[in-house]
Structures are given as C-alpha cells and as structure tokens.
Amino acid sequence: MQTTVQGSPTRQPGRAAFAAFVGTTIEWYDFYIYATASALVFGKLFFPQGDSFYSTLASFGTFAVGFFARPFGGLVFGHLGDRIGRKKALVATLAIMGIGTVGIGFLPTYASAGALAPVLLVLLRVAQGIAIGGEWGGAVLMAGEHAPKAKRTFLASFAQLGSPAGLILALLAFRTVGHMPKEQLMDWGWRVPFLLSAVLLIVGIFIRSGVSESPEFAAAAKREKPARLPILDVLSNAWGKVLLCLGANVIGVAGAWFCNTFMLSFTTETLGISRSLMLDCLFIVAFVHFFNQLFSGWLAQRVGAKKFLAWAAGLAMLSPYPMFILVSTGKPLAIVVGIAITVMCMSGSYAVMAGLMTDAFDVRYRYSAISLSYQSCAALAGGLTPIIGTVLAHAWPGQWWPLAVFYSALAAVSLLCLLGLQTNKSDVRSPATVVVPE
C-alpha cells in the first residue's frame, strides 16, 4: 500500500535544505575554528613544551578527542531522532555545540591555570564532539527526507555544504585575528572566533525552528510505533552496510582534515611557509570546496551516486602527488592549485555520500544507522589523520612521499567499500512507501 504525506508545503524541501545548510555551517564553523586553533596556537597556549613536535601532537590529541566523542553523540541523538523526531534532536545539538564553543573562548590558558586549562579544554571538546556527532545525521535526513526522490542526492548535499561554508567563516575569522601582532593574538585575539559563535547560534536556532518535521519520519511514526532501541534494528538488519558506508566515507572525512588541518601545520612548521600565506591560500581553496560540492551533488543526481563516488575516490588516489609537488614550491598560486586539485576529488565524495546513505537504510532506524556509520568513520579517519600525518612528517623529515602514499591508501579504502556497496543487497524496507510531493 502507498502512503502519501499530506500537508507538506511546496517550499518545505527547499527550506529544509537551506536550514540544514545553515545549521551545519554553524556547527562546522565551531569545529573548524577549533581545528585551526589546534594547528596554530593551542599547542603553545595549553601544552607548552620545549619541542614543538610534542606540543603540536598534544594539541592534535585534543582535536582527536572531539572525533572520538562523535560516535557517542551519533548514538544518543540517532536514538532520539528515530524515536521522537529529527527536528527536536537538531535543536539540541546546535545548542550544545554553541555552548561548548563559546566556553572555549572563556578558558584560562596553561600559564594562568596550569594543568586545569587543558582538562577544561578537553571537556569542552568532548561537548563539541557529541554535538556534531548528533547534528550531521539529522541535518542530512531533514534535507533528504523532505526532498522528492528525483532531487534527493542534490538536496541532501546541501547539508554537506555546511562543511566548506563553515571552513570559509572559520578561516575568515582566523585571517582577521591572524594579522594581529603575535602577542595580542596569543593573549586574547584567538578567543574572538570562539566568542562569535554565540551570534551564529541564535541565528541557527531561529532558522531551524521554521522547518517542519521530516515527512518520511512523520508517516513512519503514524504507521507503527518506533522501536525502543533503533540501534538494535540497525545491527540486526544492516550491520554489513553500516561497515561499507563507514569505509566509503573515509576519503571525504579524512581528506578534509588532511587538507585543511594537517597541511596547515605541515606547511608552516616543516616547509617554513608563513601562517598568513597558508590561511589566505586555504581561504581561496575553501570557495573551490564549496562550489565543487554544489556541482558534485547536481552531477551525481544525473549520472548516479555510486558511479560518481567511485570515480571521485579513484581520482583522489592520484591527487596528493601533484598537490605536494606544487605546495613544496612555496608559491601562492601553486599552493592554491595543488590543494584545490586534492580538495575537488575529496569534496565531491563528501557531498554525494549524504544522499547515498539516506537511501541506503530503512526510515525506522535511518538516523541511528547513518550516524553510527559516519561518526565511527569520523572518529577513526578524521580524528587520527592529523596525528598520523604529524608522526609521518616527523619520521621522514622534509619528505612528502610517505604523506602522499598515506592519502592514497585512504582513498583506496573508500573505493573498495563503494564497490562493495554496489553489490550489497538493500536492507529490509518498511512495507509502505512514502511519497513526498514534488
């Protein structure tokens, strides 16, 4: 039997996609300013050591803590999103992220509070991780489940646009304070990007409150009572697909942090490129990232998501070699072109995975399934990538080829899992089909 969702306004798909974009932009802004600060200032402010390698490693360690908290956030808010609705879960995650980020802006440093400072930093970083862990799945589903199926890949990609948009805002904030004298930057300037999150939080909650609940979730809730523990349904019906989706996400997740966080540290500390030049170059590349994701969602809707993703992962395996050759010249145009080549392959994969995962799982446990898959990938591939990159750069001083091989291996994992998804049978579907009006 076919069930049609009634009462969903014609403009809701577009409004839901825009709200997903704005919400994830704010959340990723918060996440990226932490990533940028961990590469530039947190090592000296919270982990002062004689050797910059160890202070940078410690700083990236707190960065990784946020990723390790993300699966927990995904499980908690995935459960709530599958039980009580996507919209309520998303408002909560946005509030937690904003509070955690603004709190970091008020933290004392190691010089004034000693060991208490990094402890508080880690606790607030955990709050950020829990929030983004719950945010991503709900934002993707609000955009994808409001969309007509013919536009689902494209509109679901709007949630992914929040990543480059958040990066643009974060880099803009740090480019502004980065031109301060070093003493002012280390004293109070680094706090400004974190405190500005309070304004973005208010804007995000206002926009998100104007979007109705997902029509697919509402229809499923009317048909049958939600499962008490949706995650058990995931593990019973779709654990194989969860693992394949986890692997398929690797290059989109790890590649972003490799290009935007590790490369900032590697180029400034190993290659001797100035901090302000790298921030300017990454700022330009962030626009390439944004528009390439928009184009990728449109193109994948026409050629097929799995085919597009396989090509993107294959090209990503080749992309780090020209990137490092060009970046090593130290010339601004070469740096922009080199990183942009890699970012275009990576961001295409990141944009399209959202729609693919939305279609992959039953609506009754979809929030839990995609959150478990994506956030577990984020914990492993995202949190560890800057640390592994730092260790490789330290083990092979001045050599970029181990880093390029590492990046190619990440892309190969995604390619193999995408090929596995093409042969994987769909999980058990609910008996009724939801039709969203076009």
Protein backbone atom coordinates (compact mmCIF):
# COMPACT_ATOMS: atom_id res chain seq x y z
CA MET A 1 0.00 0.00 0.00
CA GLN A 2 1.22 3.51 -0.78
CA THR A 3 1.03 6.26 1.80
CA THR A 4 1.19 9.87 0.70
CA VAL A 5 2.36 12.54 3.06
CA GLN A 6 -0.17 15.36 3.24
CA GLY A 7 0.33 18.91 4.39
CA SER A 8 3.96 19.29 3.45
CA PRO A 9 4.20 22.77 1.94
CA THR A 10 5.67 23.04 -1.53
CA ARG A 11 8.51 25.17 -0.22
CA GLN A 12 9.47 22.82 2.60
CA PRO A 13 12.07 20.81 0.60
CA GLY A 14 13.97 23.97 -0.24
CA ARG A 15 13.50 25.41 3.23
CA ALA A 16 14.66 22.17 4.85
CA ALA A 17 17.74 22.06 2.62
CA PHE A 18 18.57 25.69 3.46
CA ALA A 19 18.05 25.12 7.19
CA ALA A 20 20.29 22.05 7.03
CA PHE A 21 22.93 24.14 5.27
CA VAL A 22 22.79 26.97 7.82
CA GLY A 23 22.78 24.63 10.81
CA THR A 24 25.70 22.55 9.63
CA THR A 25 27.58 25.72 8.64
CA ILE A 26 27.38 26.93 12.23
CA GLU A 27 28.35 23.57 13.67
CA TRP A 28 31.27 23.18 11.26
CA TYR A 29 32.39 26.76 11.90
CA ASP A 30 32.70 25.81 15.55
CA PHE A 31 34.52 22.61 14.68
CA TYR A 32 36.89 24.27 12.20
CA ILE A 33 37.91 27.14 14.45
CA TYR A 34 38.99 24.53 16.97
CA ALA A 35 40.90 22.67 14.24
CA THR A 36 42.60 25.87 13.08
CA ALA A 37 43.45 26.92 16.62
CA SER A 38 44.85 23.46 17.37
CA ALA A 39 47.20 23.80 14.39
CA LEU A 40 48.26 27.38 15.14
CA VAL A 41 48.00 28.37 18.82
CA PHE A 42 46.66 25.70 21.18
CA GLY A 43 49.97 23.84 21.41
CA LYS A 44 51.67 26.90 22.88
CA LEU A 45 48.69 28.08 24.96
CA PHE A 46 47.61 24.80 26.58
CA PHE A 47 50.52 22.38 26.09
CA PRO A 48 53.78 24.35 26.40
CA GLN A 49 56.72 22.02 25.70
CA GLY A 50 60.32 22.54 24.73
CA ASP A 51 59.82 20.60 21.48
CA SER A 52 57.15 21.97 19.14
CA PHE A 53 56.54 18.43 17.81
CA TYR A 54 55.20 17.24 21.17
CA SER A 55 53.09 20.35 21.83
CA THR A 56 51.57 20.09 18.34
CA LEU A 57 50.94 16.39 18.86
CA ALA A 58 49.23 17.11 22.19
CA SER A 59 47.12 19.82 20.58
CA PHE A 60 46.04 17.46 17.79
CA GLY A 61 45.31 14.92 20.52
CA THR A 62 42.60 17.17 21.97
CA PHE A 63 41.38 17.72 18.42
CA ALA A 64 41.03 13.93 18.06
CA VAL A 65 39.10 13.69 21.36
CA GLY A 66 36.21 15.52 19.72
CA PHE A 67 36.13 12.89 16.98
CA PHE A 68 36.15 10.03 19.46
CA ALA A 69 33.11 11.60 21.17
CA ARG A 70 31.21 11.81 17.88
CA PRO A 71 30.02 8.17 17.74
CA PHE A 72 28.55 8.59 21.22
CA GLY A 73 26.73 11.73 20.09
CA GLY A 74 25.57 9.91 16.97
CA LEU A 75 24.15 7.03 19.01
CA VAL A 76 22.40 9.28 21.55
CA PHE A 77 20.85 11.69 19.07
CA GLY A 78 20.33 9.00 16.46
CA HIS A 79 18.21 7.18 19.05
CA LEU A 80 16.29 10.36 19.90
CA GLY A 81 15.89 11.28 16.24
CA ASP A 82 14.44 7.86 15.39
CA ARG A 83 12.21 7.90 18.47
CA ILE A 84 10.90 11.47 18.86
CA GLY A 85 11.85 13.18 15.59
CA ARG A 86 14.71 14.75 13.68
CA LYS A 87 13.84 18.38 14.43
CA LYS A 88 13.98 18.19 18.24
CA ALA A 89 17.32 16.38 18.15
CA LEU A 90 18.80 19.02 15.86
CA VAL A 91 17.86 21.97 18.05
CA ALA A 92 19.55 20.26 21.00
CA THR A 93 22.78 19.54 19.12
CA LEU A 94 23.04 23.14 17.92
CA ALA A 95 22.66 24.45 21.48
CA ILE A 96 25.28 22.06 22.88
CA MET A 97 27.78 22.98 20.17
CA GLY A 98 27.29 26.71 20.72
CA ILE A 99 27.70 26.45 24.49
CA GLY A 100 30.83 24.32 24.15
CA THR A 101 32.45 26.65 21.62
CA VAL A 102 31.71 29.87 23.50
CA GLY A 103 33.02 28.18 26.65
CA ILE A 104 36.38 27.56 24.97
CA GLY A 105 36.57 31.28 24.25
CA PHE A 106 36.47 31.99 28.00
CA LEU A 107 39.01 29.33 29.05
CA PRO A 108 42.12 30.21 31.04
CA THR A 109 45.41 29.10 29.47
CA TYR A 110 48.13 26.88 30.94
CA ALA A 111 50.08 29.97 32.01
CA SER A 112 47.27 31.12 34.33
CA ALA A 113 45.56 27.87 35.38
CA GLY A 114 48.18 25.17 34.96
CA ALA A 115 47.01 21.62 34.25
CA LEU A 116 43.36 22.62 34.80
CA ALA A 117 43.39 24.52 31.48
CA PRO A 118 43.93 21.53 29.16
CA VAL A 119 41.49 19.45 31.23
CA LEU A 120 38.73 22.02 30.70
CA LEU A 121 39.68 22.26 27.04
CA VAL A 122 39.24 18.51 26.62
CA LEU A 123 35.85 18.52 28.38
CA LEU A 124 34.50 21.27 26.13
CA ARG A 125 35.98 19.50 23.12
CA VAL A 126 34.02 16.39 24.12
CA ALA A 127 30.85 18.52 24.18
CA GLN A 128 31.64 19.71 20.64
CA GLY A 129 32.16 16.13 19.52
CA ILE A 130 28.87 14.93 20.99
CA ALA A 131 27.02 17.82 19.32
CA ILE A 132 28.47 17.37 15.85
CA GLY A 133 28.01 13.62 16.21
CA GLY A 134 24.28 14.11 16.58
CA GLU A 135 23.97 17.04 14.19
CA TRP A 136 25.21 15.53 10.96
CA GLY A 137 22.73 12.65 10.62
CA GLY A 138 19.72 14.78 11.47
CA ALA A 139 20.69 17.59 9.10
CA VAL A 140 21.22 15.16 6.23
CA LEU A 141 17.88 13.50 6.88
CA MET A 142 15.93 16.73 7.22
CA ALA A 143 17.22 17.79 3.82
CA GLY A 144 16.96 14.37 2.17
CA GLU A 145 13.64 13.22 3.62
CA HIS A 146 11.88 16.44 2.66
CA ALA A 147 13.14 16.15 -0.92
CA PRO A 148 11.36 14.39 -3.80
CA LYS A 149 13.35 11.31 -4.77
CA ALA A 150 14.37 12.80 -8.12
CA LYS A 151 16.19 15.58 -6.24
CA ARG A 152 17.29 13.73 -3.09
CA THR A 153 21.00 13.40 -3.92
CA PHE A 154 21.22 17.09 -4.79
CA LEU A 155 19.20 18.49 -1.87
CA ALA A 156 20.80 16.16 0.69
CA SER A 157 24.17 17.55 -0.41
CA PHE A 158 23.13 20.94 1.00
CA ALA A 159 23.77 19.62 4.49
CA GLN A 160 27.31 18.80 3.34
CA LEU A 161 27.78 22.36 2.07
CA GLY A 162 27.96 23.41 5.70
CA SER A 163 31.47 21.99 5.92
CA PRO A 164 33.16 24.28 3.35
CA ALA A 165 30.93 27.21 4.35
CA GLY A 166 31.91 26.74 7.99
CA LEU A 167 35.54 26.48 6.91
CA ILE A 168 35.25 29.77 4.99
CA LEU A 169 33.86 31.53 8.08
CA ALA A 170 36.48 29.95 10.35
CA LEU A 171 39.35 30.92 8.07
CA LEU A 172 37.92 34.41 7.67
CA ALA A 173 37.82 34.76 11.45
CA PHE A 174 41.39 33.50 11.87
CA ARG A 175 42.69 35.51 8.92
CA THR A 176 41.34 38.58 10.69
CA VAL A 177 42.90 37.86 14.07
CA GLY A 178 45.95 36.26 12.44
CA HIS A 179 47.15 39.67 11.25
CA MET A 180 47.35 40.87 14.86
CA PRO A 181 50.76 41.20 16.50
CA LYS A 182 51.72 37.79 17.87
CA GLU A 183 51.49 38.97 21.49
CA GLN A 184 47.89 40.15 21.07
CA LEU A 185 46.91 37.02 19.14
CA MET A 186 48.26 34.73 21.87
CA ASP A 187 46.82 36.90 24.64
CA TRP A 188 43.21 37.46 23.57
CA GLY A 189 42.88 37.51 19.77
CA TRP A 190 42.45 33.73 19.46
CA ARG A 191 39.34 33.95 21.66
CA VAL A 192 37.35 36.17 19.28
CA PRO A 193 36.39 33.44 16.73
CA PHE A 194 35.06 31.26 19.55
CA LEU A 195 33.01 34.02 21.16
CA LEU A 196 31.43 34.98 17.82
CA SER A 197 29.76 31.57 17.81
CA ALA A 198 27.14 32.95 20.21
CA VAL A 199 25.72 35.17 17.44
CA LEU A 200 25.66 32.31 14.95
CA LEU A 201 23.90 30.08 17.47
CA ILE A 202 20.96 32.48 17.79
CA VAL A 203 20.63 32.76 14.00
CA GLY A 204 20.76 28.99 13.54
CA ILE A 205 18.09 28.17 16.11
CA PHE A 206 15.77 30.81 14.61
CA ILE A 207 16.09 29.40 11.08
CA ARG A 208 15.88 25.76 12.13
CA SER A 209 12.69 26.34 14.16
CA GLY A 210 10.84 27.30 10.95
CA VAL A 211 11.20 23.86 9.34
CA SER A 212 8.55 21.18 9.84
CA GLU A 213 9.35 17.63 10.92
CA SER A 214 10.57 15.19 8.27
CA PRO A 215 7.53 13.91 6.32
CA GLU A 216 9.01 10.42 5.98
CA PHE A 217 9.57 10.18 9.73
CA ALA A 218 6.07 11.52 10.46
CA ALA A 219 4.49 8.98 8.11
CA ALA A 220 6.51 6.10 9.56
CA ALA A 221 5.55 7.13 13.11
CA LYS A 222 1.86 7.01 12.15
CA ARG A 223 2.19 3.53 10.60
CA GLU A 224 3.89 1.90 13.56
CA LYS A 225 5.37 2.66 16.95
CA PRO A 226 9.10 3.48 16.78
CA ALA A 227 11.46 0.78 18.03
CA ARG A 228 12.55 1.08 21.65
CA LEU A 229 16.18 0.70 20.59
CA PRO A 230 16.61 1.54 16.90
CA ILE A 231 20.31 0.68 17.05
CA LEU A 232 19.39 -2.99 17.63
CA ASP A 233 17.43 -2.94 14.36
CA VAL A 234 20.49 -1.48 12.64
CA LEU A 235 22.75 -4.24 13.95
CA SER A 236 20.19 -6.92 13.08
CA ASN A 237 19.31 -5.79 9.55
CA ALA A 238 22.09 -3.62 8.18
CA TRP A 239 25.40 -4.02 10.01
CA GLY A 240 27.22 -5.01 6.80
CA LYS A 241 26.02 -1.91 5.00
CA VAL A 242 26.99 0.22 8.01
CA LEU A 243 30.58 -1.03 7.72
CA LEU A 244 30.67 -0.45 3.97
CA CYS A 245 29.30 3.08 4.37
CA LEU A 246 31.89 3.69 7.08
CA GLY A 247 34.68 2.77 4.68
CA ALA A 248 33.12 4.64 1.75
CA ASN A 249 33.18 7.84 3.83
CA VAL A 250 36.90 7.63 4.64
CA ILE A 251 38.32 9.87 1.92
CA GLY A 252 35.59 12.50 2.29
CA VAL A 253 36.15 12.69 6.05
CA ALA A 254 39.90 12.14 6.38
CA GLY A 255 40.70 14.14 3.25
CA ALA A 256 39.08 17.28 4.62
CA TRP A 257 41.14 17.24 7.80
CA PHE A 258 44.29 16.27 5.93
CA CYS A 259 43.99 19.24 3.55
CA ASN A 260 42.63 21.85 5.94
CA THR A 261 44.23 21.00 9.29
CA PHE A 262 47.30 18.81 8.86
CA MET A 263 48.53 20.71 5.78
CA LEU A 264 48.33 23.97 7.72
CA SER A 265 50.63 22.54 10.36
CA PHE A 266 52.92 20.75 7.88
CA THR A 267 53.44 23.74 5.59
CA THR A 268 54.10 26.25 8.37
CA GLU A 269 56.31 24.07 10.59
CA THR A 270 58.06 21.77 8.07
CA LEU A 271 58.13 23.77 4.83
CA GLY A 272 58.52 27.16 6.51
CA ILE A 273 55.60 28.79 4.69
CA SER A 274 54.15 31.73 6.60
CA ARG A 275 50.96 31.25 8.60
CA SER A 276 49.20 34.20 6.98
CA LEU A 277 50.02 32.96 3.46
CA MET A 278 48.65 29.48 4.18
CA LEU A 279 45.48 30.87 5.72
CA ASP A 280 44.98 33.04 2.64
CA CYS A 281 45.55 30.06 0.31
CA LEU A 282 43.21 27.80 2.27
CA PHE A 283 40.61 30.56 2.26
CA ILE A 284 40.62 30.60 -1.55
CA VAL A 285 40.54 26.80 -1.72
CA ALA A 286 37.52 26.78 0.62
CA PHE A 287 35.49 28.50 -2.11
CA VAL A 288 36.61 25.83 -4.59
CA HIS A 289 35.48 23.28 -2.00
CA PHE A 290 32.07 24.90 -1.63
CA PHE A 291 31.21 25.29 -5.31
CA ASN A 292 32.64 21.90 -6.24
CA GLN A 293 30.35 20.24 -3.69
CA LEU A 294 27.35 22.06 -5.11
CA PHE A 295 28.27 20.97 -8.64
CA SER A 296 29.03 17.41 -7.49
CA GLY A 297 25.58 16.99 -5.94
CA TRP A 298 23.97 18.20 -9.18
CA LEU A 299 26.13 15.97 -11.39
CA ALA A 300 25.73 12.85 -9.25
CA GLN A 301 21.94 13.24 -9.38
CA ARG A 302 22.22 12.80 -13.15
CA VAL A 303 24.93 10.16 -13.60
CA GLY A 304 24.19 8.09 -10.48
CA ALA A 305 25.62 8.49 -6.98
CA LYS A 306 27.59 5.23 -6.80
CA LYS A 307 29.21 5.71 -10.21
CA PHE A 308 30.15 9.29 -9.37
CA LEU A 309 31.60 8.31 -5.99
CA ALA A 310 33.73 5.51 -7.46
CA TRP A 311 35.28 7.94 -9.94
CA ALA A 312 35.87 10.54 -7.22
CA ALA A 313 37.65 8.02 -4.98
CA GLY A 314 39.78 6.75 -7.86
CA LEU A 315 40.92 10.27 -8.77
CA ALA A 316 41.53 11.03 -5.09
CA MET A 317 44.14 8.25 -5.01
CA LEU A 318 46.18 10.18 -7.60
CA SER A 319 45.61 13.70 -6.29
CA PRO A 320 48.15 14.06 -3.42
CA TYR A 321 51.22 13.75 -5.65
CA PRO A 322 50.65 16.89 -7.73
CA MET A 323 49.45 18.62 -4.56
CA PHE A 324 52.72 18.10 -2.68
CA ILE A 325 54.85 18.91 -5.71
CA LEU A 326 53.06 22.23 -6.16
CA VAL A 327 52.80 23.12 -2.46
CA SER A 328 56.52 22.44 -1.94
CA THR A 329 57.37 25.32 -4.29
CA GLY A 330 56.05 27.77 -1.69
CA LYS A 331 54.48 29.92 -4.40
CA PRO A 332 50.94 31.13 -3.58
CA LEU A 333 49.33 30.19 -6.91
CA ALA A 334 50.98 26.75 -6.88
CA ILE A 335 49.80 26.16 -3.29
CA VAL A 336 46.21 27.08 -4.18
CA VAL A 337 46.16 24.93 -7.33
CA GLY A 338 47.83 21.96 -5.61
CA ILE A 339 45.47 21.82 -2.64
CA ALA A 340 42.46 22.61 -4.86
CA ILE A 341 43.18 19.52 -7.01
CA THR A 342 43.01 17.27 -3.96
CA VAL A 343 40.05 19.10 -2.43
CA MET A 344 37.96 18.76 -5.61
CA CYS A 345 38.26 14.96 -5.55
CA MET A 346 37.70 14.74 -1.81
CA SER A 347 34.80 17.20 -1.63
CA GLY A 348 32.94 15.53 -4.49
CA SER A 349 32.91 12.33 -2.49
CA TYR A 350 31.87 14.11 0.70
CA ALA A 351 28.97 15.91 -0.98
CA VAL A 352 27.35 12.86 -2.55
CA MET A 353 27.68 10.36 0.29
CA ALA A 354 24.85 12.09 2.18
CA GLY A 355 22.22 11.23 -0.42
CA LEU A 356 23.58 7.72 -0.91
CA MET A 357 23.37 6.98 2.82
CA THR A 358 19.88 8.47 3.11
CA ASP A 359 18.63 5.97 0.54
CA ALA A 360 20.60 3.07 1.99
CA PHE A 361 18.66 2.45 5.22
CA ASP A 362 15.09 1.96 6.39
CA VAL A 363 13.46 5.15 7.69
CA ARG A 364 12.64 3.48 11.04
CA TYR A 365 16.31 3.38 12.06
CA ARG A 366 17.93 5.60 9.44
CA TYR A 367 19.15 8.33 11.82
CA SER A 368 20.87 5.75 14.02
CA ALA A 369 22.35 3.86 11.05
CA ILE A 370 23.89 6.77 9.19
CA SER A 371 25.12 8.37 12.42
CA LEU A 372 26.82 5.16 13.55
CA SER A 373 28.44 4.70 10.16
CA TYR A 374 29.57 8.26 9.54
CA GLN A 375 30.60 9.17 13.08
CA SER A 376 32.59 5.96 13.56
CA CYS A 377 34.41 6.87 10.36
CA ALA A 378 34.96 10.38 11.70
CA ALA A 379 36.44 9.04 14.93
CA LEU A 380 38.87 6.74 13.14
CA ALA A 381 39.70 8.52 9.89
CA GLY A 382 39.07 12.13 10.89
CA GLY A 383 40.47 12.19 14.40
CA LEU A 384 43.59 10.15 13.66
CA THR A 385 44.56 11.61 10.27
CA PRO A 386 46.31 14.80 11.54
CA ILE A 387 48.09 12.74 14.23
CA ILE A 388 49.30 10.10 11.75
CA GLY A 389 50.34 12.84 9.34
CA THR A 390 52.34 14.58 12.09
CA VAL A 391 54.07 11.32 13.03
CA LEU A 392 54.94 10.56 9.39
CA ALA A 393 56.30 14.07 8.85
CA HIS A 394 58.45 13.68 11.97
CA ALA A 395 59.69 10.22 10.96
CA TRP A 396 60.64 11.34 7.42
CA PRO A 397 61.79 14.96 7.88
CA GLY A 398 61.33 17.05 4.77
CA GLN A 399 59.86 14.12 2.76
CA TRP A 400 56.33 14.34 1.43
CA TRP A 401 56.01 10.99 -0.34
CA PRO A 402 55.01 9.00 2.82
CA LEU A 403 52.21 11.50 3.33
CA ALA A 404 51.04 11.13 -0.27
CA VAL A 405 51.05 7.32 0.00
CA PHE A 406 49.05 7.57 3.23
CA TYR A 407 46.46 9.76 1.49
CA SER A 408 46.24 7.36 -1.47
CA ALA A 409 45.62 4.48 0.94
CA LEU A 410 42.70 6.39 2.49
CA ALA A 411 41.16 6.89 -0.95
CA ALA A 412 41.69 3.21 -1.82
CA VAL A 413 39.68 2.16 1.25
CA SER A 414 36.76 4.30 0.07
CA LEU A 415 36.94 2.94 -3.47
CA LEU A 416 36.88 -0.68 -2.32
CA CYS A 417 33.92 -0.08 0.02
CA LEU A 418 32.00 1.77 -2.69
CA LEU A 419 32.46 -1.20 -4.99
CA GLY A 420 31.16 -3.39 -2.14
CA LEU A 421 28.08 -1.19 -1.78
CA GLN A 422 27.25 -1.69 -5.45
CA THR A 423 26.89 -5.43 -4.85
CA ASN A 424 25.38 -5.21 -1.36
CA LYS A 425 21.67 -6.01 -1.14
CA SER A 426 19.36 -3.45 0.36
CA ASP A 427 18.36 -3.84 3.97
CA VAL A 428 14.80 -4.74 4.94
CA ARG A 429 12.45 -1.95 3.86
CA SER A 430 9.27 -0.92 5.57
CA PRO A 431 6.11 -2.15 3.82
CA ALA A 432 4.76 1.27 2.88
CA THR A 433 6.38 3.75 0.56
CA VAL A 434 6.32 7.45 1.41
CA VAL A 435 5.71 9.79 -1.48
CA VAL A 436 6.82 13.39 -0.95
CA PRO A 437 5.03 15.86 -3.26
CA GLU A 438 7.26 17.48 -5.86
